[in-house]
mmCIF file of C-alpha atoms and ligand atoms in Angstrom:
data_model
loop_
_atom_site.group_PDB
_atom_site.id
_atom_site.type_symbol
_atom_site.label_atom_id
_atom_site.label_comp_id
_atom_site.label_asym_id
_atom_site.label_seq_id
_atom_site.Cartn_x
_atom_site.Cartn_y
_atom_site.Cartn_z
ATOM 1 C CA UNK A 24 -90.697 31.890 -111.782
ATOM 2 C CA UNK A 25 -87.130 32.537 -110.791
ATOM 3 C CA UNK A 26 -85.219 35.300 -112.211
ATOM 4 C CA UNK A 27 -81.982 34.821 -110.593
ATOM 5 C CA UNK A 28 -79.076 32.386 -111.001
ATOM 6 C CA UNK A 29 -79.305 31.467 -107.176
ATOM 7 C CA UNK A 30 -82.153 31.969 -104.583
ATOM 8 C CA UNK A 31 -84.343 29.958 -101.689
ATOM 9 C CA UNK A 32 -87.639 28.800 -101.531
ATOM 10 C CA UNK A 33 -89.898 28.280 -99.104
ATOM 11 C CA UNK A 34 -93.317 29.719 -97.687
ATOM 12 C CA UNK A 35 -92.885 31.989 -96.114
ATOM 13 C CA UNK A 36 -89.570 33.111 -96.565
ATOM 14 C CA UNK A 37 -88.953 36.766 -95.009
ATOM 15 C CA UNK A 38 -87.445 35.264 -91.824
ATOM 16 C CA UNK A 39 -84.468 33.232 -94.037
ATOM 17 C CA UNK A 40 -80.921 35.152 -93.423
ATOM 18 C CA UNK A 41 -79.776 32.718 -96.156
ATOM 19 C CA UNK A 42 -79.711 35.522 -98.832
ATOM 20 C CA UNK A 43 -77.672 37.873 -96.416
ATOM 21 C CA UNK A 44 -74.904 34.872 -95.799
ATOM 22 C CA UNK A 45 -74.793 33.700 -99.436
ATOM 23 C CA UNK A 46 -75.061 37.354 -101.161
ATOM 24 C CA UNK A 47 -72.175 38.048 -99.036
ATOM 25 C CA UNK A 48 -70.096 35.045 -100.152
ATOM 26 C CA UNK A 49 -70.576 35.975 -103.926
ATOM 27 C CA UNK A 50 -69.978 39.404 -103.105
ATOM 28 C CA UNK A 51 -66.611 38.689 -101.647
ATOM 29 C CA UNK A 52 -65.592 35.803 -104.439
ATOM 30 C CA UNK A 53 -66.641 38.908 -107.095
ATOM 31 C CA UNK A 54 -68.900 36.666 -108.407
ATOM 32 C CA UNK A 55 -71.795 38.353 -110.610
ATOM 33 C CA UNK A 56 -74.960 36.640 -109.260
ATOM 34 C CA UNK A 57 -77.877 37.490 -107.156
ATOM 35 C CA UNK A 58 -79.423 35.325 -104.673
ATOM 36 C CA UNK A 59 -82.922 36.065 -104.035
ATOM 37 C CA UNK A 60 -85.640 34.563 -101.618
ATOM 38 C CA UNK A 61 -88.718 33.465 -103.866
ATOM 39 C CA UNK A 62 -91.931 32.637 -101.240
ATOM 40 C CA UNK A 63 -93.734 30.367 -103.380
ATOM 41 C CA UNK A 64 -97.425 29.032 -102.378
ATOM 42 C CA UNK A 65 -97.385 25.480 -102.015
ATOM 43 C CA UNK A 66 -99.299 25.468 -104.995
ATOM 44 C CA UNK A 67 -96.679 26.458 -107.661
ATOM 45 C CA UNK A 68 -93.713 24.624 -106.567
ATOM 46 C CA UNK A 69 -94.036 22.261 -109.634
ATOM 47 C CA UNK A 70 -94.158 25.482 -112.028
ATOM 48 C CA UNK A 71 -91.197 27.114 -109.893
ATOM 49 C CA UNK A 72 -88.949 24.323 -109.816
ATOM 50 C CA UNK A 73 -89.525 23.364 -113.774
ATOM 51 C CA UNK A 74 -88.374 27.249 -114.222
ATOM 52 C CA UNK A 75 -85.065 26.339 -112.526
ATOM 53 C CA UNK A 76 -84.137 24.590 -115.551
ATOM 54 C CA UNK A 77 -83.037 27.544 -117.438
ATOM 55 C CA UNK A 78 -79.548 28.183 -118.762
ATOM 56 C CA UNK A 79 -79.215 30.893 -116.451
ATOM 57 C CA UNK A 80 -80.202 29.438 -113.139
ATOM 58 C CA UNK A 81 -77.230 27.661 -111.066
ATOM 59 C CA UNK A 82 -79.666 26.294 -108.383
ATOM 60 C CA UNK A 83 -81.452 26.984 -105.613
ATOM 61 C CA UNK A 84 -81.963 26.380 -101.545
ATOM 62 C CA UNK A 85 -85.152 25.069 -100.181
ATOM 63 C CA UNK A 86 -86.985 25.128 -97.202
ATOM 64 C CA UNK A 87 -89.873 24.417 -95.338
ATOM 65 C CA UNK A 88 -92.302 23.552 -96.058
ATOM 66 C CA UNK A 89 -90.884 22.199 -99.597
ATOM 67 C CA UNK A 90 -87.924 20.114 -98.991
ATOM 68 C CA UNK A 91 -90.267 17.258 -99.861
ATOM 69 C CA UNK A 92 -92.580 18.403 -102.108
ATOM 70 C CA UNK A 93 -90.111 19.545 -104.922
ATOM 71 C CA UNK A 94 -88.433 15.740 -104.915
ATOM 72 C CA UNK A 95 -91.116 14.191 -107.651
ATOM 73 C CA UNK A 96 -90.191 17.302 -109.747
ATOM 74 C CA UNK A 97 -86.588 16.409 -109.663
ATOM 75 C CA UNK A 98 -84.632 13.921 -112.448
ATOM 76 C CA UNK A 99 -82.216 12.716 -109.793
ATOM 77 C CA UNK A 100 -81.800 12.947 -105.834
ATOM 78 C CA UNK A 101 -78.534 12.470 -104.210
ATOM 79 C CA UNK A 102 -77.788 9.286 -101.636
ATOM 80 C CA UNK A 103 -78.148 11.677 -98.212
ATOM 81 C CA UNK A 104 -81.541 13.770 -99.439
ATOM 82 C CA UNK A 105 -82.851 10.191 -100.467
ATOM 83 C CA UNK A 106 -82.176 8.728 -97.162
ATOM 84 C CA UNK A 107 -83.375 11.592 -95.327
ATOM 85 C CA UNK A 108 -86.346 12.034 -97.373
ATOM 86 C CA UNK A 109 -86.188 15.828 -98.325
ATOM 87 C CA UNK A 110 -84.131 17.748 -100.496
ATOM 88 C CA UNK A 111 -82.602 21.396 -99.531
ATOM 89 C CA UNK A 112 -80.871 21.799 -102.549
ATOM 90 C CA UNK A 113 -81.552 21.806 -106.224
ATOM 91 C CA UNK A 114 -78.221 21.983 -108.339
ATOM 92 C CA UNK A 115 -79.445 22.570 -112.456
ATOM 93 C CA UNK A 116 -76.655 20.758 -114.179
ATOM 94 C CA UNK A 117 -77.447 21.831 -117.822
ATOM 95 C CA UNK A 118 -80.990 21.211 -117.610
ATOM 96 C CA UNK A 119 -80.920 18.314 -115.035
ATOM 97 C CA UNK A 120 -82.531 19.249 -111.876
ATOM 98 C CA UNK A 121 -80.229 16.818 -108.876
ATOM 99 C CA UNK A 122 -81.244 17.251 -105.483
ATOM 100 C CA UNK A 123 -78.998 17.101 -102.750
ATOM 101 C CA UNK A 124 -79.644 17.689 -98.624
ATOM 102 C CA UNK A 125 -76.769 19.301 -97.038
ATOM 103 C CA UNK A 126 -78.118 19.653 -93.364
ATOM 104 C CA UNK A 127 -76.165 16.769 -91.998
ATOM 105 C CA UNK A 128 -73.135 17.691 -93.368
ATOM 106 C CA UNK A 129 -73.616 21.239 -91.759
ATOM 107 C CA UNK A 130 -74.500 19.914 -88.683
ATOM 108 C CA UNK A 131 -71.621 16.880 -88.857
ATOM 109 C CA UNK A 132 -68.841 20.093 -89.995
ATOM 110 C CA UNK A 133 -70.335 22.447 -87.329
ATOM 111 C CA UNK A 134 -70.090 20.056 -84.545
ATOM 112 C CA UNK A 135 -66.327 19.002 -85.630
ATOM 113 C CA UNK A 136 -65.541 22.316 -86.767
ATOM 114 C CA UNK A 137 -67.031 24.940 -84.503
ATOM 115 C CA UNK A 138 -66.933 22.683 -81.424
ATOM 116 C CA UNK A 139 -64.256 20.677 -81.561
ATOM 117 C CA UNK A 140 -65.940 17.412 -81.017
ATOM 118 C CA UNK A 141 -65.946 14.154 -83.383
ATOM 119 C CA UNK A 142 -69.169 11.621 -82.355
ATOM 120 C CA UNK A 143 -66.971 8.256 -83.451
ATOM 121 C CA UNK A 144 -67.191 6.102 -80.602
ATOM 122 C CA UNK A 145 -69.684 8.879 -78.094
ATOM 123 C CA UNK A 146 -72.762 8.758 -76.785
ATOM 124 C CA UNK A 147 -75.260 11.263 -77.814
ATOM 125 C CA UNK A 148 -79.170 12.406 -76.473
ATOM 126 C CA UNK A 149 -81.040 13.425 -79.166
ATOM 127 C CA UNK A 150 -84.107 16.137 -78.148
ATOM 128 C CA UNK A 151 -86.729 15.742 -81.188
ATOM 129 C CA UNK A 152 -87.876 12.943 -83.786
ATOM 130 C CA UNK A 153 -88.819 15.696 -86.410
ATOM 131 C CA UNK A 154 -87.590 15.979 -89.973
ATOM 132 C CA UNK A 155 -84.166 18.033 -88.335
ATOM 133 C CA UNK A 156 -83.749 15.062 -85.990
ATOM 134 C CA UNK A 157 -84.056 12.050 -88.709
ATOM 135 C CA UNK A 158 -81.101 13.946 -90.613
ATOM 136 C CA UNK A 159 -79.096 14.423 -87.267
ATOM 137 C CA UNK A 160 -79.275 10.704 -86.172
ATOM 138 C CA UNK A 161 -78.331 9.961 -89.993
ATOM 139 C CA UNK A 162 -75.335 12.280 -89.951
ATOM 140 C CA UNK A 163 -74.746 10.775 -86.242
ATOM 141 C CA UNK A 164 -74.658 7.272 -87.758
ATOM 142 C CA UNK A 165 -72.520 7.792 -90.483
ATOM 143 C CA UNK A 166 -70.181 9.751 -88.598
ATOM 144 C CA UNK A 167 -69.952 6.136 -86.376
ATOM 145 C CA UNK A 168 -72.130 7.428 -82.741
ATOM 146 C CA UNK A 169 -71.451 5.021 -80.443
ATOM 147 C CA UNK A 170 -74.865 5.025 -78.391
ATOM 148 C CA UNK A 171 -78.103 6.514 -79.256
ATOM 149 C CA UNK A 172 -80.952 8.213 -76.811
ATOM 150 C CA UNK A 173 -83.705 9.400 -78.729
ATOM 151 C CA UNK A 174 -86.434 12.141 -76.586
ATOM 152 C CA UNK A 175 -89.580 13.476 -77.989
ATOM 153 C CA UNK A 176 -92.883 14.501 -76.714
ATOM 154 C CA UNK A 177 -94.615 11.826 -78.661
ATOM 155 C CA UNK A 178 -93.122 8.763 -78.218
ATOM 156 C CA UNK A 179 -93.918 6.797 -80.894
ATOM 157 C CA UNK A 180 -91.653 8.854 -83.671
ATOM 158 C CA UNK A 181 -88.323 8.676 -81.218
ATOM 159 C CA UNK A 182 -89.255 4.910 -81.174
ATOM 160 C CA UNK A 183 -89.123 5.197 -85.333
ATOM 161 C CA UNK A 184 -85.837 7.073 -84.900
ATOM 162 C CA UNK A 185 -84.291 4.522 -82.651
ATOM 163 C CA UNK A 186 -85.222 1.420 -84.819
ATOM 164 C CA UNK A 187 -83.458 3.242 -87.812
ATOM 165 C CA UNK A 188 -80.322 3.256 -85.621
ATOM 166 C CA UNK A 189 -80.859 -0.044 -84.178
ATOM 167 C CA UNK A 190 -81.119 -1.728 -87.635
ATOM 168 C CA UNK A 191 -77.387 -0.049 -88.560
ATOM 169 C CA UNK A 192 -76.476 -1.748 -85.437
ATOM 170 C CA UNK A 193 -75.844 0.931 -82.808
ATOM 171 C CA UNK A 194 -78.337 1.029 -79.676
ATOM 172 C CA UNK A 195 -80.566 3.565 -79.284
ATOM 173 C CA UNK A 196 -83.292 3.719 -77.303
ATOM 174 C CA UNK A 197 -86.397 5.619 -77.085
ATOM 175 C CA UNK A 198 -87.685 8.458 -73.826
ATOM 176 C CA UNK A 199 -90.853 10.468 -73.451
ATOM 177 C CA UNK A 200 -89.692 14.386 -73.411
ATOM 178 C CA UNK A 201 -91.214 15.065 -70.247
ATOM 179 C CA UNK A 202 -90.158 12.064 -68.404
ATOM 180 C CA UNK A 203 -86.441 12.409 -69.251
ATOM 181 C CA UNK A 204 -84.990 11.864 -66.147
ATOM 182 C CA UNK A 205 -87.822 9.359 -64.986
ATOM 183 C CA UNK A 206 -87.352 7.074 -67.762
ATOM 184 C CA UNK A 207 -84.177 5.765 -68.733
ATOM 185 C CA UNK A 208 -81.511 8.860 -68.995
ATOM 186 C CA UNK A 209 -78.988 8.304 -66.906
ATOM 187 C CA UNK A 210 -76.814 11.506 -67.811
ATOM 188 C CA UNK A 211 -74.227 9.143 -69.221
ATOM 189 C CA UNK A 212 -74.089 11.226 -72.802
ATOM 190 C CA UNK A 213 -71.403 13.135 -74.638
ATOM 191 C CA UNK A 214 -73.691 15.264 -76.571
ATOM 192 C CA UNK A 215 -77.034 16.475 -76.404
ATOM 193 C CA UNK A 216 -78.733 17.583 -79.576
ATOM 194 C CA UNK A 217 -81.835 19.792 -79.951
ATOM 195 C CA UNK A 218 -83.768 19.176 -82.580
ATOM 196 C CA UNK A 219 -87.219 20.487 -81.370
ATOM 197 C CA UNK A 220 -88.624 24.108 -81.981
ATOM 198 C CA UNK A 221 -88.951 24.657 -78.190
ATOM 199 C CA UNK A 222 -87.159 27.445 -77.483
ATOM 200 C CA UNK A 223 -87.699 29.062 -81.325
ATOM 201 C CA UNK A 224 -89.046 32.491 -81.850
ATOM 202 C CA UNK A 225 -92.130 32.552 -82.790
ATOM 203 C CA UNK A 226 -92.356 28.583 -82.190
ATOM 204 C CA UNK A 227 -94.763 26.447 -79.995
ATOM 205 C CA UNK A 228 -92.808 27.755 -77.063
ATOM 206 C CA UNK A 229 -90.367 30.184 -76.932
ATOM 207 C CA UNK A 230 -89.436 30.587 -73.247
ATOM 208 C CA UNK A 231 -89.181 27.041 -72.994
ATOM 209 C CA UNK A 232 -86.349 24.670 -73.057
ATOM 210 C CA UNK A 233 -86.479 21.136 -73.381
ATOM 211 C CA UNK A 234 -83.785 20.259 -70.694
ATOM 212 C CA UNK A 235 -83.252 21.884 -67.426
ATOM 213 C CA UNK A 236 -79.878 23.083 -65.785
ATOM 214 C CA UNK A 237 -79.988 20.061 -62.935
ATOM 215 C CA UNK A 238 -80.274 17.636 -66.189
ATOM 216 C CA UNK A 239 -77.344 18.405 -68.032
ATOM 217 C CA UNK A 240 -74.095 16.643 -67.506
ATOM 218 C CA UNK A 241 -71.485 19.564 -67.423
ATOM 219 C CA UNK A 242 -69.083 17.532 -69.463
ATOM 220 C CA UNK A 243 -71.686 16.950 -72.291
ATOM 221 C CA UNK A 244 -71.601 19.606 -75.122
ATOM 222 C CA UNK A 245 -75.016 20.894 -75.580
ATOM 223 C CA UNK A 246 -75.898 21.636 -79.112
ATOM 224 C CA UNK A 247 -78.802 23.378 -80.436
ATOM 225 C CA UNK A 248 -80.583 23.518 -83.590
ATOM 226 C CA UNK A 249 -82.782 26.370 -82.943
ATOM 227 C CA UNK A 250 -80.762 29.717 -84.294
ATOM 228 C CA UNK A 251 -83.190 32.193 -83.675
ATOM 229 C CA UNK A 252 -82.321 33.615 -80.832
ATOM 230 C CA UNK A 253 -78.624 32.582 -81.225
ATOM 231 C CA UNK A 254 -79.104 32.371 -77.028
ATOM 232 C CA UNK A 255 -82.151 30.060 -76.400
ATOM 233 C CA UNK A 256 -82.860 29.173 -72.961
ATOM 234 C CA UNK A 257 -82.018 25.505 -73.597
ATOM 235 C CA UNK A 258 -78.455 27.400 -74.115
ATOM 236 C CA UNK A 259 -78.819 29.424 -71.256
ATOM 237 C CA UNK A 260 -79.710 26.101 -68.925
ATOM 238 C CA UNK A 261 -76.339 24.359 -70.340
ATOM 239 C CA UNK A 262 -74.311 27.393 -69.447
ATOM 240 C CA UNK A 263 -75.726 27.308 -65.668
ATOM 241 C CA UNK A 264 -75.005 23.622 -65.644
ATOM 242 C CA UNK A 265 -71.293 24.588 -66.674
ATOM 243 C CA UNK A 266 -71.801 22.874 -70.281
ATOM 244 C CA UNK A 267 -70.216 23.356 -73.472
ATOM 245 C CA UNK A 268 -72.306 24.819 -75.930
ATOM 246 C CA UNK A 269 -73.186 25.269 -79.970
ATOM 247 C CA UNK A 270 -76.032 27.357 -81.268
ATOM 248 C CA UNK A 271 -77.543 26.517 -84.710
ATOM 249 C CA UNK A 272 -75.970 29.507 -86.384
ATOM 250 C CA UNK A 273 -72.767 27.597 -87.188
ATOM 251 C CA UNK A 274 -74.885 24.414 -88.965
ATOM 252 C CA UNK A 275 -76.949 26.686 -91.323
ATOM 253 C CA UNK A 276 -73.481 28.554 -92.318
ATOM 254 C CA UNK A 277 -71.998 24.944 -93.184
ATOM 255 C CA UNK A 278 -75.297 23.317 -94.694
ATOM 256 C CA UNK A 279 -75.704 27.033 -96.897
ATOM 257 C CA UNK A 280 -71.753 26.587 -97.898
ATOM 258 C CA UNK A 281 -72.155 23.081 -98.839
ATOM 259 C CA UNK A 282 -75.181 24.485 -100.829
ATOM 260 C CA UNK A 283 -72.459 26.860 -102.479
ATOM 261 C CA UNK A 284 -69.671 24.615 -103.585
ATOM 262 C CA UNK A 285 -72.114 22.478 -105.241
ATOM 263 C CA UNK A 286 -73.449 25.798 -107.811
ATOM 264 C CA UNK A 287 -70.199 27.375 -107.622
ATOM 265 C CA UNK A 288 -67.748 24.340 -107.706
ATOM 266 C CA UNK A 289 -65.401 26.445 -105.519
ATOM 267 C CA UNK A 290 -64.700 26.425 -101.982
ATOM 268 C CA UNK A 291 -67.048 28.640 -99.756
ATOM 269 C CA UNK A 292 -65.505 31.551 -97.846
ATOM 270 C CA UNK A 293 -67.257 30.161 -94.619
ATOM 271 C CA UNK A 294 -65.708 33.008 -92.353
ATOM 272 C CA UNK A 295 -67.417 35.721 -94.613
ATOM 273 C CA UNK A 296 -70.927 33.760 -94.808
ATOM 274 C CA UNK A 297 -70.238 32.722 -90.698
ATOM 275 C CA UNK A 298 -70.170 36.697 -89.568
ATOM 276 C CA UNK A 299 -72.534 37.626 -92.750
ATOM 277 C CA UNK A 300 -74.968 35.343 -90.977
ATOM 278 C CA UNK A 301 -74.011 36.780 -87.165
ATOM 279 C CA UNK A 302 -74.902 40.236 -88.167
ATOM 280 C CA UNK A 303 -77.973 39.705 -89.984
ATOM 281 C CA UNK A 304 -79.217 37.797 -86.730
ATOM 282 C CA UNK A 305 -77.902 40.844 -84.734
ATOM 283 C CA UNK A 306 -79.942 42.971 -86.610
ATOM 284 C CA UNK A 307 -83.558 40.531 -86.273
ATOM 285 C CA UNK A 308 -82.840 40.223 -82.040
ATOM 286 C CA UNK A 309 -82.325 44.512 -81.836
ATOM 287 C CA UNK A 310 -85.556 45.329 -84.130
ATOM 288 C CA UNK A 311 -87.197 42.376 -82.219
ATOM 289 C CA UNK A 312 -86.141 44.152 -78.677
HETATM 290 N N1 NAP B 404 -79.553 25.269 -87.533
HETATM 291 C C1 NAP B 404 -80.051 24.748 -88.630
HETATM 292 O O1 NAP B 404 -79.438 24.776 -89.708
HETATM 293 C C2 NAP B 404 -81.391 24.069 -88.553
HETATM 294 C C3 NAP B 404 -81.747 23.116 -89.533
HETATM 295 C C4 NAP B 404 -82.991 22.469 -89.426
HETATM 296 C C5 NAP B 404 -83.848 22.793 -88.363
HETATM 297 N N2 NAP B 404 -83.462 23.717 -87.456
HETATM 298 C C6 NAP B 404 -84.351 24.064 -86.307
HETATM 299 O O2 NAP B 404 -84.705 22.850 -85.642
HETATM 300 C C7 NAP B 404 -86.014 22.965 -85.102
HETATM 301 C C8 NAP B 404 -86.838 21.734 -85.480
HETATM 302 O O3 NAP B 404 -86.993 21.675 -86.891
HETATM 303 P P1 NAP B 404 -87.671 20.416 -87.627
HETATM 304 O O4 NAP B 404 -87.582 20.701 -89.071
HETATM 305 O O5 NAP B 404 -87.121 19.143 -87.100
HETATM 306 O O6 NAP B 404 -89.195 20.548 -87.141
HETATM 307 P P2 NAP B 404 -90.323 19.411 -87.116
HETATM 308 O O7 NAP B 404 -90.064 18.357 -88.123
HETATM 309 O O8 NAP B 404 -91.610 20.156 -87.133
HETATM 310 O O9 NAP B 404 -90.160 18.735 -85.643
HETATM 311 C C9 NAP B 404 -90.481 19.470 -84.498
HETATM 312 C C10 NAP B 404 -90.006 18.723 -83.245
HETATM 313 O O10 NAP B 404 -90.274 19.557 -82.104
HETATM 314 C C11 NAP B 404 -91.146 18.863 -81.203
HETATM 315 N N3 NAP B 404 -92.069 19.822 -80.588
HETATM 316 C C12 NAP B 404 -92.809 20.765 -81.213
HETATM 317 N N4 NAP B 404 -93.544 21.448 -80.316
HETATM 318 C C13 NAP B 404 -93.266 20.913 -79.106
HETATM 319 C C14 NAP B 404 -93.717 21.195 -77.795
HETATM 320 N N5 NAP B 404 -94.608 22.171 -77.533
HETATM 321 N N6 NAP B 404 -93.225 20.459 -76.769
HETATM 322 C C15 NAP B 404 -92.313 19.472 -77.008
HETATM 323 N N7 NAP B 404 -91.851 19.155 -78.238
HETATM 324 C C16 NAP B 404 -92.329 19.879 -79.274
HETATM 325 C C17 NAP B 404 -91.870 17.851 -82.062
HETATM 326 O O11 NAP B 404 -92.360 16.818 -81.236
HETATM 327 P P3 NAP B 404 -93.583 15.860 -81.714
HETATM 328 O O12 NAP B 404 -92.965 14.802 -82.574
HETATM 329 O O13 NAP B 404 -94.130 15.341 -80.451
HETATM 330 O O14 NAP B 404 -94.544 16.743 -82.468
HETATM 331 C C18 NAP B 404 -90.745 17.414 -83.008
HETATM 332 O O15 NAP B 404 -89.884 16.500 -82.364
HETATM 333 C C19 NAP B 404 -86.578 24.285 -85.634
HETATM 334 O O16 NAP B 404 -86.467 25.251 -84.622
HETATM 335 C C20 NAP B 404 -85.679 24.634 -86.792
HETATM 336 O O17 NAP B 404 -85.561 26.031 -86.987
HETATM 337 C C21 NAP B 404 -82.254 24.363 -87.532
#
């Protein structure tokens, strides 16, 4: 059960800086709430999310391995968590449970916003068909990408990804991972997206990256999804290639303060959650040394 007006779920939960960014945000508005992680077994999501209906509770994040499996408990779901089929935010409007997914607007407001860089009209290489990747190429869409690649280890999910696009009208097309340069990328891109877990700590592979130097187009910015560490070696490859870069820092920032002016219904102080978020990640890479 939840027994604070704001929190995040998932399972587990201990490695979430969300609590450090947001408790900092509140903390600076002087705003009298706590926001606590909850780690809740996959078998009492219904009974959690049915306590979020409480007069006291404002909402709550969510995240894996939930964002789908609280939707059925929730009365409505907003147009972008519908499309992208999971829902990282539950909003309790005076009993109503809405749920809402924020992560492509983070990643759409970090990649305009932290970067610099608008995707109307460009070319972008997408690294990933996951569930991060289906709400990139959906924020990529919408934002009016010009030209889709879609590569993934197994083939037949970036094929999924690249019929979505291709039934909105924009071509995309569909590599093997390890064949990259083999099979159809010809460097032409102006972004390149990570949306696998190579490279994560504590993922399938941390010292790998999905991309080597020799493969990245120096004029492409390189952005990755993967936050922890804030340098991943898919970074470190698009700094030796002479690339632009963005880590996934800035996107959970923007998705968590989207998150905030939906409970709140007042801006975010994004700088505060932004180097909230950079310290607590600071302090996870020294204990991990
Ligand atoms: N910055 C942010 O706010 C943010 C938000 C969401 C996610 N993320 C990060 O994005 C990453 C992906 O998350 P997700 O939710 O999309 O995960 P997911 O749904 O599990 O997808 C994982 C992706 O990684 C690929 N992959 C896994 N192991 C691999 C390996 N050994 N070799 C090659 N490819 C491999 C998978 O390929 P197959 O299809 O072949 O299995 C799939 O494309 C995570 O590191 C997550 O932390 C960051």
């Amino acid at each position: 059960m939840i027994n604070s007006p704001l929190g995040i779920i998932g399972y587990p939960i201990g490695h979430s800086i969300s609590p450090r960014f947001q408790q900092a945000a509140l903390d600076h508005l002087g705003v009298d709430h706590g926001y606590q992680p909850y780690e809740v077994h996959p078998d009492r999501v219904a009974d959690f999310v049915a306590s979020l209906r409480d007069d006291t509770v404002l909402g709550i994040n969510v995240t894996v391995p939930h964002k789908e499996a609280v939707m059925p408990f929730l009365d409505e779901i907003d147009e972008w968590a519908a499309e992208a089929g999971a829902v990282n935010t539950i909003v309790n409007r005076d009993g109503r449970l809405v749920g809402y997914n924020t992560d492509g607007y983070g990643f759409l407001r970090a990649l305009r916003e932290s970067a610099g860089l608008d995707p109307a009209g460009k070319r972008a290489l997408i690294l990933g068909a996951g569930g991060s990747a289906r709400g990139v190429v959906q924020a990529l869409l919408r934002a009016g990408v010009a030209e889709l690649a879609i590569a993934n280890r197994t083939l037949e999910r970036a094929q999924a990804l690249a019929e979505l696009a291709d039934n909105r009208g924009v071509p995309a097309r569909a590599i093997e991972l390890n064949a990259l340069q083999s099979d159809g990328f010809d460097g032409q891109t102006d972004l390149i997206v990570n949306c696998t877990s190579l490279g994560m700590h504590h993922g399938p592979d941390e010292a790998a990256s999905p991309m080597a130097a020799s493969q990245i187009p120096p004029a492409a910015l390189v952005y990755d999804l993967v936050y922890n560490p804030m340098l991943t070696p898919l970074l470190r490859e698009a700094h030796s290639a002479g690339a632009p870069t963005l880590g996934g820092i800035s996107m959970l920032v923007y998705q968590g303060a989207a998150s905030f002016e939906l409970w709140l219904e007042r801006p975010a102080p994004v700088s505060v959650m932004m180097d909230a978020a950079m310290s607590a990640m600071r302090e996870r890479e020294a204990q991990a040394q």
